[in-house]
Tab-separated table of C-alpha atoms in Angstrom:
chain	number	residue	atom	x	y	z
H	274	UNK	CA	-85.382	149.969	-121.834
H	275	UNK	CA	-82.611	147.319	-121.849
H	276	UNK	CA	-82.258	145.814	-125.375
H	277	UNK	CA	-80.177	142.837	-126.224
H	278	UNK	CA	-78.793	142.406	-129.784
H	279	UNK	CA	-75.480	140.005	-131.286
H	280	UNK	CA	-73.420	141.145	-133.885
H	281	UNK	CA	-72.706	137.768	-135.886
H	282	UNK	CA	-69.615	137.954	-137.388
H	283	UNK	CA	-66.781	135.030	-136.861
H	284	UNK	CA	-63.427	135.784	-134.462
H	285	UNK	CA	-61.383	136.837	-136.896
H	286	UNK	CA	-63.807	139.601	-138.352
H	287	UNK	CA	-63.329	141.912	-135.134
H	288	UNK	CA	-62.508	144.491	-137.395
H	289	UNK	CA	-62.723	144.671	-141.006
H	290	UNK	CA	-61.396	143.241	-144.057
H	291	UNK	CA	-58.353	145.494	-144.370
H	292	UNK	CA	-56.679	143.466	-141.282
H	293	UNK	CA	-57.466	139.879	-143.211
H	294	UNK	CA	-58.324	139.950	-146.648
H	295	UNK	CA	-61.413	138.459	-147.441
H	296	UNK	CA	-59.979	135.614	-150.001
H	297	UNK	CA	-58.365	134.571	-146.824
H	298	UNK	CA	-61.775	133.892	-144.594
H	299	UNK	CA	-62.374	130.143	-146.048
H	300	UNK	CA	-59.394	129.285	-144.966
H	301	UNK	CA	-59.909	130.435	-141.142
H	302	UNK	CA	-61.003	127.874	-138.409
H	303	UNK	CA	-64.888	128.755	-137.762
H	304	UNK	CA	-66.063	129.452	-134.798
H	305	UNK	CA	-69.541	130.433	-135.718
H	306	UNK	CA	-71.922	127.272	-135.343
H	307	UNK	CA	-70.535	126.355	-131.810
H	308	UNK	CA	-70.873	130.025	-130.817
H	309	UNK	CA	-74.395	130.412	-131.742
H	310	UNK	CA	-75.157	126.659	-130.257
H	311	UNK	CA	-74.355	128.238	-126.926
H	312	UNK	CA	-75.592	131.694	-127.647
H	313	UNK	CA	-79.336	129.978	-128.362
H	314	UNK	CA	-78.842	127.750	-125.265
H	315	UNK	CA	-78.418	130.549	-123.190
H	316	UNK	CA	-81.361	132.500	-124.763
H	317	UNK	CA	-83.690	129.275	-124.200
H	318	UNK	CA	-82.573	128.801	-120.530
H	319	UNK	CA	-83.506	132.615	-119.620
H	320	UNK	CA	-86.518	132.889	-122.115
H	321	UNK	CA	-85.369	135.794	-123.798
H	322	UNK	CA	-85.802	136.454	-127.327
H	323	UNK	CA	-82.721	138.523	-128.875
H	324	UNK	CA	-82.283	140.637	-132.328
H	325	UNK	CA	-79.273	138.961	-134.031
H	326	UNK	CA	-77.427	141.448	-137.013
H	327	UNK	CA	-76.095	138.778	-139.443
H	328	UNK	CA	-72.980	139.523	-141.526
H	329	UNK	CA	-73.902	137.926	-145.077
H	330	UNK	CA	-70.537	136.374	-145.772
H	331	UNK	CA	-71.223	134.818	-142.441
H	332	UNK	CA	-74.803	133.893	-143.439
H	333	UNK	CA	-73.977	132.324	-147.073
H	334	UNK	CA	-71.607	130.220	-145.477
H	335	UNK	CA	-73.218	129.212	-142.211
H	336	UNK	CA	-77.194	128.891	-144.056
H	337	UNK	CA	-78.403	126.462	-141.449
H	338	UNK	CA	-76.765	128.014	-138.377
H	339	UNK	CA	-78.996	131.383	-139.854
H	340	UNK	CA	-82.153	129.159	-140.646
H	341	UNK	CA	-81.988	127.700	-136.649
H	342	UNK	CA	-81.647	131.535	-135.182
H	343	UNK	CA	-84.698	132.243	-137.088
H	344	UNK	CA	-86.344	129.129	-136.152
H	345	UNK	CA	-85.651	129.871	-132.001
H	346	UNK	CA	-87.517	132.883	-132.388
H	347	UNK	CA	-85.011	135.656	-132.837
H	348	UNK	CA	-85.429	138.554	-134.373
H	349	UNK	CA	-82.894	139.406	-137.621
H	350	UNK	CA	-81.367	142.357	-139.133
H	351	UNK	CA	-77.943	143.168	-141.234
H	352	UNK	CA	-74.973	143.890	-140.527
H	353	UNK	CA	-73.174	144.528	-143.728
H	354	UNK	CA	-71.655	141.657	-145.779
H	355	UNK	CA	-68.145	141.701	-145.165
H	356	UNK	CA	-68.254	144.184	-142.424
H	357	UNK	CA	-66.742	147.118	-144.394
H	358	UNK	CA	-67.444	150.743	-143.681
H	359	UNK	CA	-70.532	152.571	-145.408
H	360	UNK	CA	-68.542	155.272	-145.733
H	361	UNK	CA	-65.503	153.444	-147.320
H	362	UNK	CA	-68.286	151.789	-149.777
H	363	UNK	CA	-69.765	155.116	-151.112
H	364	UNK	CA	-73.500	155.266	-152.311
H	365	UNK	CA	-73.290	152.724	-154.981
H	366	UNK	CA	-71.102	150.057	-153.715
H	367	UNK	CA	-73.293	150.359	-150.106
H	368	UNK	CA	-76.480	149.688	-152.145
H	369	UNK	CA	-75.156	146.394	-153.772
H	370	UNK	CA	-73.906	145.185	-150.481
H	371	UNK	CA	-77.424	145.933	-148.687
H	372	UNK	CA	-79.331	144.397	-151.850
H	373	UNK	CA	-77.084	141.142	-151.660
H	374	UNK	CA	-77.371	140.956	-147.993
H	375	UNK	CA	-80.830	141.310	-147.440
H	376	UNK	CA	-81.704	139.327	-150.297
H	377	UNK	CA	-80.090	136.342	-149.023
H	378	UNK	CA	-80.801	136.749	-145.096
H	379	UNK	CA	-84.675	137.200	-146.486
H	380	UNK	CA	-84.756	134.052	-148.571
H	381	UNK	CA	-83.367	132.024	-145.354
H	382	UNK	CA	-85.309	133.120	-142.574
H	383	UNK	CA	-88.645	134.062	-144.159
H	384	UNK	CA	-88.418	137.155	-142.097
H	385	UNK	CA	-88.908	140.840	-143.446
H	386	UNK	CA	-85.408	141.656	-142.149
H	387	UNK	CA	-86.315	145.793	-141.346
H	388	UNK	CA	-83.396	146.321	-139.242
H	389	UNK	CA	-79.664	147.504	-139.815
H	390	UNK	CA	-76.189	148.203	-138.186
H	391	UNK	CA	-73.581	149.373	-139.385
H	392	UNK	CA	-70.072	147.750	-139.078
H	393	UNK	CA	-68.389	149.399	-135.942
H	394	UNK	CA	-71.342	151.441	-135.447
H	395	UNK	CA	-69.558	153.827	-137.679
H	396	UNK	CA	-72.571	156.456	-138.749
H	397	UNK	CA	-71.020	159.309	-138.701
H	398	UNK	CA	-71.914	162.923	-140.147
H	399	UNK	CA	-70.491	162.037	-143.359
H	400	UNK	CA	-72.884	158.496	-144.156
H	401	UNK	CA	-76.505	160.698	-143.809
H	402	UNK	CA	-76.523	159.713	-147.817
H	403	UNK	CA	-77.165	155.817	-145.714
H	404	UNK	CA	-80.938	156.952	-144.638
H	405	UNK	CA	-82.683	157.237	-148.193
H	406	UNK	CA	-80.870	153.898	-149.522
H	407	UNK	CA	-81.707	151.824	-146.606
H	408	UNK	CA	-85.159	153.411	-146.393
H	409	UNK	CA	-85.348	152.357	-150.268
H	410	UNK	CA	-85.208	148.244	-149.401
H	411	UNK	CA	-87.097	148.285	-146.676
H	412	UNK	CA	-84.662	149.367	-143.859
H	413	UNK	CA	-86.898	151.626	-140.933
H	414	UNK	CA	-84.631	151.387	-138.176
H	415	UNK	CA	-81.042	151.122	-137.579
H	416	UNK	CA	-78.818	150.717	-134.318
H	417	UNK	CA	-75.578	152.288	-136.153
H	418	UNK	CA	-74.532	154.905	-134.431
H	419	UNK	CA	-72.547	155.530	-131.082
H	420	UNK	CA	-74.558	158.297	-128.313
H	421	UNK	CA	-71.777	161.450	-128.201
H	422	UNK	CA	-71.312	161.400	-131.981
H	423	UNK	CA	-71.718	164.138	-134.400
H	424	UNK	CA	-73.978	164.320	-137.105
H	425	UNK	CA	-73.894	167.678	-139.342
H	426	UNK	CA	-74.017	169.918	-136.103
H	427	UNK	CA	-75.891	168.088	-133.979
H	428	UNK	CA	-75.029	165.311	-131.267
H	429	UNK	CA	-76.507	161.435	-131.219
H	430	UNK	CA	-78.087	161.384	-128.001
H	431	UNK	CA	-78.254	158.664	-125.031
H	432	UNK	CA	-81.397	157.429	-126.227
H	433	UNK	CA	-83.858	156.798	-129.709
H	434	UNK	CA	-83.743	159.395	-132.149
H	435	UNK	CA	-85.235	160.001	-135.721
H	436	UNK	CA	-83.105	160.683	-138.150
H	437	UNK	CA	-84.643	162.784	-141.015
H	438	UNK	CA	-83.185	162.969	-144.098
H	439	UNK	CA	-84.810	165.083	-146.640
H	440	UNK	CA	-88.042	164.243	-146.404
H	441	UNK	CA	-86.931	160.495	-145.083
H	442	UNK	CA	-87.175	159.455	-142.000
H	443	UNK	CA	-85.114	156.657	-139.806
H	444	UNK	CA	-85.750	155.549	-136.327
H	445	UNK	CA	-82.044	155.053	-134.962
H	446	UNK	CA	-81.547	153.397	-131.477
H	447	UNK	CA	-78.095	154.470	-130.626
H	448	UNK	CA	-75.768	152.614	-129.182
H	449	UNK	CA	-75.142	154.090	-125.869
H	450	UNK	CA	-71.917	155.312	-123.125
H	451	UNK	CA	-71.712	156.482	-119.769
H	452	UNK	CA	-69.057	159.090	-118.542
H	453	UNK	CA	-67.169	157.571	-115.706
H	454	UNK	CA	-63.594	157.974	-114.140
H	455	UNK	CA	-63.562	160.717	-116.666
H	456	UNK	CA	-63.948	158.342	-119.752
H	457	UNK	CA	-66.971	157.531	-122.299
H	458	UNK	CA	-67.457	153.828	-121.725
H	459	UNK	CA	-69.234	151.948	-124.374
H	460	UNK	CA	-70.278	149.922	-121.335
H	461	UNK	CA	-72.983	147.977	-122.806
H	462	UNK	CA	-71.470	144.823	-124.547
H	463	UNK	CA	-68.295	143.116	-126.110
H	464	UNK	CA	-64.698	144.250	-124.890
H	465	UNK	CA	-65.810	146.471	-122.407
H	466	UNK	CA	-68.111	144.528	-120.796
H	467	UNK	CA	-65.503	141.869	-120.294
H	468	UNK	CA	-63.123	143.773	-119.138
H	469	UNK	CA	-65.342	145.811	-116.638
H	470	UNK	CA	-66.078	144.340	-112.815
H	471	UNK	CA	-69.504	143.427	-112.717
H	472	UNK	CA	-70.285	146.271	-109.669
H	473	UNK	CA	-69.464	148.760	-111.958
H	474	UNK	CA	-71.565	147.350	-115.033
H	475	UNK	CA	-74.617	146.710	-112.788
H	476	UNK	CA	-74.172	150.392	-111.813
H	477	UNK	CA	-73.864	151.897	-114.477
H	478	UNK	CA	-76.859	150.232	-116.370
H	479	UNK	CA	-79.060	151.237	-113.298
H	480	UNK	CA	-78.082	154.955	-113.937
H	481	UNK	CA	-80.185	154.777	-117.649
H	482	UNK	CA	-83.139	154.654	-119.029
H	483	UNK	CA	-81.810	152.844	-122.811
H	484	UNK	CA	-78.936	150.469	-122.934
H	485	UNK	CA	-78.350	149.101	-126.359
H	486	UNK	CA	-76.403	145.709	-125.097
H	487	UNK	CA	-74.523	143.964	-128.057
H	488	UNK	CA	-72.549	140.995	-128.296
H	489	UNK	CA	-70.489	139.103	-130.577
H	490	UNK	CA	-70.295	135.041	-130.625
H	491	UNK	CA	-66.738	135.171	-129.749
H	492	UNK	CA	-67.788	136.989	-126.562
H	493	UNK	CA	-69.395	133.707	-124.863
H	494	UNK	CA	-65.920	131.672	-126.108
H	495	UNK	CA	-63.527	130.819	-124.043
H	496	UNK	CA	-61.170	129.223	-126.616
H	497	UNK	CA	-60.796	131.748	-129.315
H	498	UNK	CA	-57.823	131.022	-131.706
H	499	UNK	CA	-55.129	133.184	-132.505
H	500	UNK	CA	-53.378	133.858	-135.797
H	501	UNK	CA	-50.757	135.838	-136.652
H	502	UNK	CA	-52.363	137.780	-139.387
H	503	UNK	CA	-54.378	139.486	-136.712
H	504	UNK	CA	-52.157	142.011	-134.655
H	505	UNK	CA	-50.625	140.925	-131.041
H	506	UNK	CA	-53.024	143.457	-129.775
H	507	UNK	CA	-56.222	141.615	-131.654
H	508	UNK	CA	-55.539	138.493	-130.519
H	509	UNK	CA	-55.387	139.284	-127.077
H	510	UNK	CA	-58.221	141.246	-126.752
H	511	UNK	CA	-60.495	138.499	-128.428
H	512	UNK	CA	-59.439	136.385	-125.948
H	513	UNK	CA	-59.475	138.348	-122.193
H	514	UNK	CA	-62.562	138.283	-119.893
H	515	UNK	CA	-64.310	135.675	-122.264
H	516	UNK	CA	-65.287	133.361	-119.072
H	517	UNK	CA	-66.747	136.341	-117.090
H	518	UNK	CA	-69.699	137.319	-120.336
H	519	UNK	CA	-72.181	134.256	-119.173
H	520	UNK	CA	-72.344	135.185	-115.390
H	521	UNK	CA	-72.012	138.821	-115.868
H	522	UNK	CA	-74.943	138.785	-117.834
H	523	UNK	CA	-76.418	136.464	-116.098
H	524	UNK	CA	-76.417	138.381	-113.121
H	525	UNK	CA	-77.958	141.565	-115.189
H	526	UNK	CA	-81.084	139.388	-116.016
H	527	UNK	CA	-81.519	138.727	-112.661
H	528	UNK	CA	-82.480	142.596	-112.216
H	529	UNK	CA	-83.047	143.756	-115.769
H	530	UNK	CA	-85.627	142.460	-118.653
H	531	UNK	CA	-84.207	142.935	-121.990
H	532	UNK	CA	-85.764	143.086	-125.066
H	533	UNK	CA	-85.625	143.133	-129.085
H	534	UNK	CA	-84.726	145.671	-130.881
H	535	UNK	CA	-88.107	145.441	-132.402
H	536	UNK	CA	-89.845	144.993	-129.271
H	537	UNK	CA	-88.136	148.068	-127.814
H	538	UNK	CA	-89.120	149.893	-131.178
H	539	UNK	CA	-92.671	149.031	-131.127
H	540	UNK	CA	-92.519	150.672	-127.549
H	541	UNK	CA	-91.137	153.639	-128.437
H	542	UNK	CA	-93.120	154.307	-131.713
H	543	UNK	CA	-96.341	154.418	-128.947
H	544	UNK	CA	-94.792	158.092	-128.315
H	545	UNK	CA	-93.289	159.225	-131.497
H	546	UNK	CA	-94.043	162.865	-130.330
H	547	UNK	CA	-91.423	161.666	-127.614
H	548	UNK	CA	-88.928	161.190	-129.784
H	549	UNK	CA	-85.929	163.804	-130.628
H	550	UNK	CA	-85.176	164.627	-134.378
H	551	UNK	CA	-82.066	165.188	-136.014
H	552	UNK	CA	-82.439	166.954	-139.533
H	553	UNK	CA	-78.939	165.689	-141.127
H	554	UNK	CA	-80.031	167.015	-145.003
């Protein structure tokens, strides 16, 4: 199952708020509605329908670049609001953010909006207190996690899990590496895939069964702008391999069909007996 998700969040959001302070975002040069434009274009030209997680800072500024996502078909979820760290947040501050974000992304696309990432796919052993609050506001699956990780004592593995909580229970849809040249590539999307020759990508997304693919706008531009309240580092790596994303994954839909996250859910959910389970509480 190849599944193909974007991370919306503008250029200068690659990380988190602690590298430019919030206060500061107005004043940035948007990249965001000419991103998507050619994001959607894409989309229509190889009939594929996508699941877009939607920063809310991003969506309260941006409404009717949200609204025409929706409109094209594709599938929403959240992605935090100004892409801090549920485990920075703590249980309280988390819940606010998910309320406000999902309120808003709700009230512009007329979708349920079921779906959640984390920022930096950071779900780690110490946010299982996420699964009964996201549960709470309708939240039933999540793709916030990296395959490899530890949870309590157990390991994320390289495919769909459940994630049980008490007596909660999430469906989390990993997102997924391969061990090669003796490194865990997050293969799938973003940097790496830039960065990566295309025989080597095509490999290694033969070699599984689940790739959770994931984007961000800035990916598809080849004219990101640089500031210098981004490190050098930053900068540059927002910038390199941005004209090989469209053919690369071009090239990958000429052998692979990709899917929704919901779409890829709905098949999985056939089996749920199929499904590993992680006990975290």
């Amino acid at each position: 199952m190849n599944i193909l998700t974007f991370d919306i969040e503008d250029w200068y959001m690659s990380y988190d708020s602690s590298q430019i302070a919030v206060e500061r975002w107005p004043a940035m040069e948007s990249r965001i509605a000419s991103n998507i434009t050619d994001i959607l274009q894409f989309l229509e030209t190889h009939q594929l329908r996508a699941t877009f997680f939607i920063m809310g800072w991003v969506a309260g500024h941006n409404p009717e670049v949200i609204r025409k996502i929706a409109r094209a078909g594709h599938e929403i979820g959240y992605h935090s609001y100004h892409h801090d760290l549920p485990l920075k947040q703590g249980p309280e501050v988390f819940e606010e953010d998910l309320c406000k974000g999902l309120s808003l992304l709700r009230a512009l696309t007329g979708q349920q909006v079921c779906l959640y990432r984390a920022p930096r796919f950071s779900f780690s052993e110490n946010t299982a207190w996420c699964i009964p609050i996201l549960l709470r506001h309708g939240i039933n699956i999540s793709s916030s996690a990296k395959s490899g990780r530890m949870l309590n004592s157990y390991r994320i593995p390289q495919e769909p899990v459940f994630l049980e909580y008490g007596n909660e229970i999430l469906l989390e849809l990993p997102l997924n590496r391969a061990k090669t040249l003796g490194l865990n590539w997050v293969y799938t999307g973003s940097g790496y895939f830039r960065l990566l020759p295309f025989s080597l990508l095509n490999r290694l997304y033969g070699q599984s069964s689940y790739n959770m693919a994931y984007f961000h706008p800035r990916d598809f531009d080849t004219d990101v702008p640089q500031t210098a309240l981004l490190p050098f580092y930053r900068n540059i790596m927002c910038r390199m391999g941005n004209s090989s994303t469209v053919p690369k994954l071009s090239a990958l839909l000429e052998t692979y069909r990709f899917v929704s996250v919901g779409k890829a859910a709905e098949t999985y959910l056939e089996k749920p007996q199929d499904i590993p389970r992680l006990h975290l509480g």
